[in-house]
Structures are given as C-alpha cells and as structure tokens.
CSV table of C-alpha atoms and ligand atoms in Angstrom, one decimal:
chain,number,residue,atom,x,y,z
A,1,MET,CA,0.0,0.2,-0.3
A,2,ASN,CA,0.7,3.4,-0.7
A,3,ALA,CA,-0.1,6.6,0.6
A,4,SER,CA,-0.9,8.0,-2.9
A,5,ARG,CA,-3.2,5.5,-3.8
A,6,PRO,CA,-6.3,5.0,-2.0
A,7,PRO,CA,-7.7,1.6,-0.9
A,8,VAL,CA,-10.3,0.1,-2.4
A,9,VAL,CA,-11.6,-3.4,-1.4
A,10,ALA,CA,-14.2,-5.0,-3.6
A,11,GLY,CA,-16.8,-7.7,-3.1
A,12,ASN,CA,-17.8,-10.1,-5.7
A,13,TRP,CA,-20.7,-12.0,-5.1
A,14,LYS,CA,-20.7,-13.9,-7.8
A,15,MET,CA,-23.8,-16.2,-8.2
A,16,ASN,CA,-25.1,-15.9,-4.6
A,17,LYS,CA,-27.9,-13.5,-2.7
A,18,THR,CA,-31.6,-13.8,-4.0
A,19,ASN,CA,-32.7,-10.2,-3.7
A,20,PRO,CA,-34.0,-10.6,0.4
A,21,GLU,CA,-30.8,-11.8,1.1
A,22,ALA,CA,-28.9,-8.8,-1.0
A,23,VAL,CA,-31.0,-6.5,1.2
A,24,SER,CA,-30.5,-7.6,4.3
A,25,LEU,CA,-26.3,-8.3,3.7
A,26,VAL,CA,-26.2,-4.7,2.6
A,27,ARG,CA,-28.2,-3.7,5.9
A,28,GLU,CA,-26.0,-5.4,7.8
A,29,LEU,CA,-22.5,-4.1,6.2
A,30,ILE,CA,-23.8,-0.8,6.9
A,31,ALA,CA,-24.5,-1.4,10.0
A,32,GLU,CA,-20.7,-2.6,10.6
A,33,LEU,CA,-19.1,0.1,8.8
A,34,GLY,CA,-21.4,3.3,8.9
A,35,ALA,CA,-22.2,5.7,6.3
A,36,SER,CA,-18.4,6.5,5.9
A,37,PRO,CA,-16.3,3.5,5.3
A,38,PRO,CA,-12.9,2.9,5.9
A,39,CYS,CA,-11.6,2.8,2.6
A,40,GLU,CA,-13.1,2.6,-0.9
A,41,ILE,CA,-15.5,-0.1,-0.9
A,42,VAL,CA,-17.4,-1.5,-3.9
A,43,LEU,CA,-19.8,-4.2,-3.8
A,44,CYS,CA,-20.7,-6.5,-7.0
A,45,PRO,CA,-24.0,-8.3,-6.6
A,46,PRO,CA,-25.7,-10.5,-9.4
A,47,PHE,CA,-27.5,-8.3,-11.9
A,48,THR,CA,-30.8,-9.2,-10.3
A,49,ALA,CA,-30.1,-7.1,-7.2
A,50,LEU,CA,-28.1,-4.1,-8.8
A,51,THR,CA,-31.3,-1.9,-8.2
A,52,GLU,CA,-32.2,-3.0,-5.0
A,53,VAL,CA,-28.9,-2.7,-3.3
A,54,SER,CA,-28.3,0.5,-5.1
A,55,LEU,CA,-31.4,1.9,-3.3
A,56,LEU,CA,-29.9,1.0,-0.1
A,57,LEU,CA,-26.6,2.7,-0.7
A,58,GLY,CA,-28.0,5.7,-1.4
A,59,GLY,CA,-26.5,8.6,1.0
A,60,THR,CA,-23.6,6.2,1.8
A,61,ALA,CA,-20.3,6.2,0.1
A,62,ILE,CA,-20.4,2.5,-0.8
A,63,ARG,CA,-20.3,1.9,-3.9
A,64,LEU,CA,-21.8,-0.3,-6.6
A,65,GLY,CA,-20.0,-2.8,-9.1
A,66,ALA,CA,-21.7,-5.2,-11.8
A,67,GLN,CA,-19.7,-8.6,-12.6
A,68,ASN,CA,-19.5,-8.7,-16.1
A,69,LEU,CA,-21.1,-6.8,-19.2
A,70,HIS,CA,-21.5,-7.2,-23.3
A,71,ALA,CA,-18.9,-5.9,-25.3
A,72,GLU,CA,-21.7,-4.3,-27.5
A,73,ALA,CA,-24.1,-1.1,-26.8
A,74,LYS,CA,-27.3,-2.9,-27.4
A,75,GLY,CA,-29.0,-5.8,-29.7
A,76,ALA,CA,-29.8,-9.0,-30.5
A,77,PHE,CA,-27.9,-10.6,-27.6
A,78,THR,CA,-30.3,-12.3,-25.5
A,79,GLY,CA,-29.4,-12.9,-21.8
A,80,GLU,CA,-26.6,-10.3,-21.6
A,81,VAL,CA,-26.1,-7.0,-20.3
A,82,SER,CA,-25.0,-3.8,-21.6
A,83,GLY,CA,-22.9,-1.2,-19.9
A,84,ASP,CA,-25.3,1.5,-20.3
A,85,MET,CA,-27.6,-0.7,-18.6
A,86,VAL,CA,-25.4,-1.2,-15.7
A,87,ARG,CA,-24.7,2.5,-15.3
A,88,SER,CA,-28.6,2.5,-15.4
A,89,THR,CA,-28.8,0.9,-12.5
A,90,GLY,CA,-26.3,3.0,-10.4
A,91,CYS,CA,-23.2,1.3,-10.8
A,92,THR,CA,-19.7,2.9,-10.9
A,93,HIS,CA,-17.5,0.2,-11.6
A,94,VAL,CA,-17.7,-3.5,-13.3
A,95,LEU,CA,-15.5,-6.2,-12.7
A,96,VAL,CA,-14.4,-7.4,-16.6
A,97,GLY,CA,-12.3,-10.2,-17.4
A,98,HIS,CA,-12.7,-12.9,-13.7
A,99,SER,CA,-11.2,-15.4,-14.4
A,100,GLU,CA,-14.7,-17.4,-14.1
A,101,ARG,CA,-16.0,-15.6,-17.1
A,102,ARG,CA,-12.4,-16.8,-19.1
A,103,ARG,CA,-12.3,-19.9,-18.2
A,104,LEU,CA,-16.3,-21.3,-18.0
A,105,PHE,CA,-17.7,-18.4,-20.1
A,106,GLY,CA,-14.4,-18.9,-22.8
A,107,GLU,CA,-13.9,-15.4,-22.6
A,108,SER,CA,-10.7,-14.9,-24.6
A,109,ASP,CA,-8.0,-12.0,-24.0
A,110,ASP,CA,-9.5,-9.9,-27.2
A,111,MET,CA,-13.2,-10.2,-25.7
A,112,VAL,CA,-11.7,-8.6,-22.0
A,113,ALA,CA,-10.3,-5.7,-23.9
A,114,LYS,CA,-13.6,-5.2,-26.1
A,115,LYS,CA,-15.6,-5.7,-23.0
A,116,THR,CA,-13.1,-3.1,-20.8
A,117,ARG,CA,-13.3,-0.6,-23.6
A,118,ALA,CA,-17.1,-1.2,-23.1
A,119,ALA,CA,-17.2,-0.3,-19.3
A,120,LEU,CA,-15.4,2.9,-20.4
A,121,ALA,CA,-17.6,3.7,-23.1
A,122,SER,CA,-20.7,3.8,-20.6
A,123,GLY,CA,-18.9,5.8,-17.8
A,124,LEU,CA,-18.0,2.8,-15.8
A,125,SER,CA,-14.8,1.7,-13.7
A,126,PRO,CA,-13.4,-1.5,-15.3
A,127,ILE,CA,-12.0,-3.8,-12.5
A,128,VAL,CA,-9.9,-6.1,-15.1
A,129,CYS,CA,-9.1,-9.3,-13.8
A,130,LEU,CA,-5.8,-11.1,-14.9
A,131,GLY,CA,-4.0,-14.1,-13.3
A,132,GLU,CA,-2.3,-17.5,-14.3
A,133,THR,CA,-3.3,-21.1,-14.0
A,134,LEU,CA,-1.5,-23.5,-11.5
A,135,GLU,CA,-0.1,-25.2,-14.5
A,136,GLU,CA,1.4,-21.7,-16.0
A,137,ARG,CA,2.9,-20.5,-12.5
A,138,GLU,CA,4.8,-24.3,-12.2
A,139,ARG,CA,6.4,-23.6,-15.8
A,140,ASN,CA,7.5,-20.3,-14.5
A,141,GLU,CA,5.3,-18.7,-17.2
A,142,THR,CA,3.5,-16.5,-14.7
A,143,ALA,CA,5.0,-12.9,-15.7
A,144,ALA,CA,4.5,-13.8,-19.3
A,145,VAL,CA,0.8,-14.8,-19.1
A,146,VAL,CA,0.0,-11.3,-17.1
A,147,THR,CA,1.9,-9.5,-18.9
A,148,ARG,CA,0.2,-10.8,-22.0
A,149,GLN,CA,-3.2,-10.3,-20.4
A,150,LEU,CA,-2.1,-6.7,-19.8
A,151,GLU,CA,-1.2,-6.0,-22.5
A,152,VAL,CA,-4.0,-7.0,-24.5
A,153,ALA,CA,-6.8,-5.5,-22.6
A,154,VAL,CA,-5.4,-2.4,-21.0
A,155,LEU,CA,-2.0,-1.4,-22.9
A,156,GLY,CA,-4.1,-0.2,-25.9
A,157,LEU,CA,-6.1,1.8,-24.2
A,158,PRO,CA,-6.4,6.0,-24.3
A,159,PRO,CA,-4.4,7.7,-21.9
A,160,ASP,CA,-7.2,9.6,-20.5
A,161,ALA,CA,-8.8,6.3,-19.9
A,162,VAL,CA,-6.0,5.2,-17.4
A,163,PRO,CA,-7.5,7.1,-14.0
A,164,ARG,CA,-10.9,5.2,-14.2
A,165,LEU,CA,-9.0,1.8,-14.4
A,166,LEU,CA,-8.5,-0.8,-11.9
A,167,LEU,CA,-6.7,-4.3,-12.0
A,168,ALA,CA,-7.3,-7.0,-9.6
A,169,TYR,CA,-4.3,-10.0,-9.8
A,170,GLU,CA,-5.9,-13.0,-9.4
A,171,PRO,CA,-3.8,-16.3,-9.3
A,172,VAL,CA,-6.4,-18.8,-10.5
A,173,TRP,CA,-5.1,-21.5,-8.5
A,174,ALA,CA,-6.0,-19.1,-5.3
A,175,ILE,CA,-9.3,-18.0,-6.1
A,176,GLY,CA,-11.9,-19.7,-3.9
A,177,THR,CA,-9.6,-22.8,-3.0
A,178,GLY,CA,-8.6,-21.3,0.4
A,179,ARG,CA,-5.0,-21.3,-0.7
A,180,THR,CA,-4.1,-17.4,-0.7
A,181,ALA,CA,-0.8,-15.9,-2.6
A,182,THR,CA,2.2,-15.1,-0.2
A,183,PRO,CA,2.1,-10.8,0.4
A,184,ALA,CA,5.6,-11.6,-1.5
A,185,GLN,CA,4.0,-13.6,-4.4
A,186,ALA,CA,1.3,-10.9,-5.1
A,187,GLN,CA,3.9,-8.1,-4.3
A,188,GLU,CA,6.1,-9.6,-7.3
A,189,VAL,CA,3.7,-9.6,-9.7
A,190,HIS,CA,1.7,-6.5,-9.0
A,191,ALA,CA,5.0,-4.3,-9.0
A,192,LEU,CA,5.4,-6.0,-12.4
A,193,LEU,CA,2.1,-5.0,-13.8
A,194,ARG,CA,3.2,-1.5,-12.4
A,195,ALA,CA,6.3,-1.3,-14.1
A,196,ARG,CA,4.5,-2.2,-17.8
A,197,LEU,CA,1.5,0.5,-16.8
A,198,GLY,CA,4.1,3.3,-15.7
A,199,GLU,CA,6.4,2.6,-18.9
A,200,ARG,CA,3.3,2.6,-21.2
A,201,PHE,CA,1.3,5.4,-19.6
A,202,GLY,CA,4.2,7.3,-17.2
A,203,GLU,CA,2.7,8.4,-14.0
A,204,SER,CA,-1.0,7.8,-14.4
A,205,GLY,CA,0.1,4.6,-15.3
A,206,ARG,CA,2.0,4.1,-11.6
A,207,ARG,CA,-1.0,5.6,-10.0
A,208,VAL,CA,-3.7,2.5,-11.2
A,209,ARG,CA,-5.1,0.7,-7.8
A,210,ILE,CA,-3.9,-2.9,-8.5
A,211,LEU,CA,-6.2,-5.3,-5.9
A,212,TYR,CA,-5.0,-8.7,-4.8
A,213,GLY,CA,-7.9,-11.4,-5.1
A,214,GLY,CA,-7.8,-15.3,-4.4
A,215,SER,CA,-8.9,-16.8,-1.1
A,216,CYS,CA,-8.1,-13.3,1.0
A,217,THR,CA,-9.7,-13.2,4.6
A,218,ALA,CA,-9.7,-11.2,7.4
A,219,ASP,CA,-7.1,-13.1,8.8
A,220,SER,CA,-4.9,-12.6,5.4
A,221,ALA,CA,-5.9,-9.5,4.2
A,222,GLY,CA,-3.6,-7.1,6.5
A,223,ASP,CA,-0.3,-9.1,5.5
A,224,LEU,CA,-1.3,-8.9,1.6
A,225,LEU,CA,-2.2,-5.0,1.9
A,226,SER,CA,1.4,-4.4,3.9
A,227,GLN,CA,2.7,-5.0,0.5
A,228,GLU,CA,4.1,-1.8,-1.4
A,229,ASP,CA,1.9,-2.4,-4.6
A,230,VAL,CA,-0.9,-4.5,-3.2
A,231,ASP,CA,-3.7,-1.3,-3.3
A,232,GLY,CA,-6.9,-3.0,-2.0
A,233,THR,CA,-8.4,-6.8,-2.6
A,234,LEU,CA,-11.2,-8.4,-4.7
A,235,VAL,CA,-12.7,-10.4,-2.3
A,236,GLY,CA,-15.4,-13.4,-3.5
A,237,GLY,CA,-16.1,-16.1,-0.7
A,238,ALA,CA,-15.4,-14.0,2.0
A,239,SER,CA,-17.2,-10.8,0.9
A,240,LEU,CA,-20.6,-13.0,1.6
A,241,GLU,CA,-20.8,-12.3,5.3
A,242,ALA,CA,-20.4,-8.9,6.8
A,243,LYS,CA,-18.6,-9.3,9.7
A,244,GLY,CA,-15.5,-10.7,7.6
A,245,PHE,CA,-15.9,-8.1,5.1
A,246,ALA,CA,-16.3,-5.2,7.3
A,247,ARG,CA,-13.0,-6.5,9.0
A,248,ILE,CA,-11.0,-6.6,5.7
A,249,ALA,CA,-12.2,-3.0,5.0
A,250,ARG,CA,-11.0,-2.3,8.4
A,251,ALA,CA,-7.6,-3.5,7.5
A,252,ALA,CA,-7.2,-1.9,4.3
A,253,GLY,CA,-8.1,1.5,6.0
A,254,ALA,CA,-5.4,0.8,8.7
A,255,ALA,CA,-2.8,-0.1,6.6
A,256,ARG,CA,-3.4,3.0,4.4
B,1,PEP,C1,-13.3,-13.8,-6.6
B,1,PEP,O1,-13.4,-14.7,-7.3
B,1,PEP,O2,-12.4,-12.6,-7.2
B,1,PEP,C2,-12.0,-14.4,-5.6
B,1,PEP,C3,-11.0,-13.3,-5.2
B,1,PEP,O3,-12.6,-15.4,-4.9
B,1,PEP,P1,-12.4,-15.8,-3.6
B,1,PEP,O4,-11.8,-14.4,-2.8
B,1,PEP,O5,-13.2,-16.7,-3.0
B,1,PEP,O6,-11.5,-16.1,-4.0
C-alpha cells in the first residue's frame, strides 16, 4: 500500500444472494461500517440485485459494481447486459475478465479488451482481472501470462482512460481454494504490472490501483495490504458475510 493510492476493497458475490438475502447483507454491512467506510468499498452483487442494492447504498459512500457486461452497446444478444444498462442501475464499477468468465464462459483476451472499452464508454470504472493458472505458475510462466493479459486488455487504451481503470491480480489457483498467494508472491506480480503500466502511461499508469484477489480473508488481508504495490483486495467468498468483509475493509483502512 502506498499513501498516494487510496485502498479499495471490492466484494464479488458471484452467483449468490437472492434479492431478500442481498438486502439483509447490505443492511448488515452498513450497520458494521457506517455511512463513511474506512476505505473505498465496491459491492458487486448479481445483476438481479443491482437496483435494490443501489437504493440501499444511496446516502452512503459504498460503491456498486456489476460482475460482467456485454461488449456491444445494444442489440440481439439474448440474456446479455450492456454497460449502459449496468450504469443505469447506479453502478460505478464493473468486473471484467474474471477468471471464471475466462475459464467457464470462454472469454478470450480480445473479448476482455472489448469489454474493458465498453465499460469505459459507458462511464464505468472497469476492474480488469488477470492471473495465471497453477500449471502456468509451475512452468514459470506467471510473468509472461499476466503481461500478455495486460497488454491485450489495457495497454492499448487511450491514456485519458487510465485514471478510471483498476486492475485485480487474481492467481487462478488461489480463487475459491483457500490457498492465498503469499504477500511476496502478490507483491512480485503487482510490481511487475505497475512497472508495465508506468512504461506505457507514465505517472498515471503507476497510480492505477491494483487489487489482490484469491481466498483473501480478514486474517490474511493485513499482510497482503502491507505490501507496497497491493492497493486493495477483490474478495469472493469472504464478501458474503458482513462481519468478515467489514474486517477486511478495516484492515485496508488501517494499512493506508
Ligand atoms: C474472486 O472470485 O474474485 C475471488 C477472489 O474469490 P475468493 O475470494 O473466494 O477466492
């Protein structure tokens, strides 16, 4: 963490929470954190709960994000949701290229690049996710994989888009497995990503917030966030429970 980059904690609820369950979770979270949370917080519920959660978050500083969007602005794409639709629910952020989208729904680097541009065109802040599989790490390909993902999705963006961009380094082997990357492993990749962003975009590239994601809990968050280039966390499983998620947000606020 670096004082010039305010910490962000984002919660990816994935395909969890009906609307009544989403309402309870958000009410509990607001009760835990108050109207002015200890760090920037972004909640990413499923599409179905966005409007309802948005109404509850009105008057708080907690931000809303979607988990996905379609690359096209509108048209005959049954079942899909555009950036403008997402934005019209009150979202300010959207996850792009989560490894579950890449792995289970066939999203290529090119598709992630198109979605990143679509998010920006709709006035959203994309949280672009990247990370290597276990096999890639074991073959010492981590740097090559994340560099390729970054190059395709991000390095071709116009410089004026960069202040709205966030990255999430999420090693695939750490997501939902209970196996968190060590703080040193996270720092190494975050530093590499920041260096590439800096080479391409200069100071605004170096200021992009890079979150770590992968089995982050209230117990592991503090050590991860103590690393110079870890600017926050993207939290899956541990974001489904208000007390634990609030502890992660407090750890991020304290690491500032
Ligand atoms: C995620 O899906 O973005 C994630 C980080 O999940 P988990 O925290 O459950 O590993």
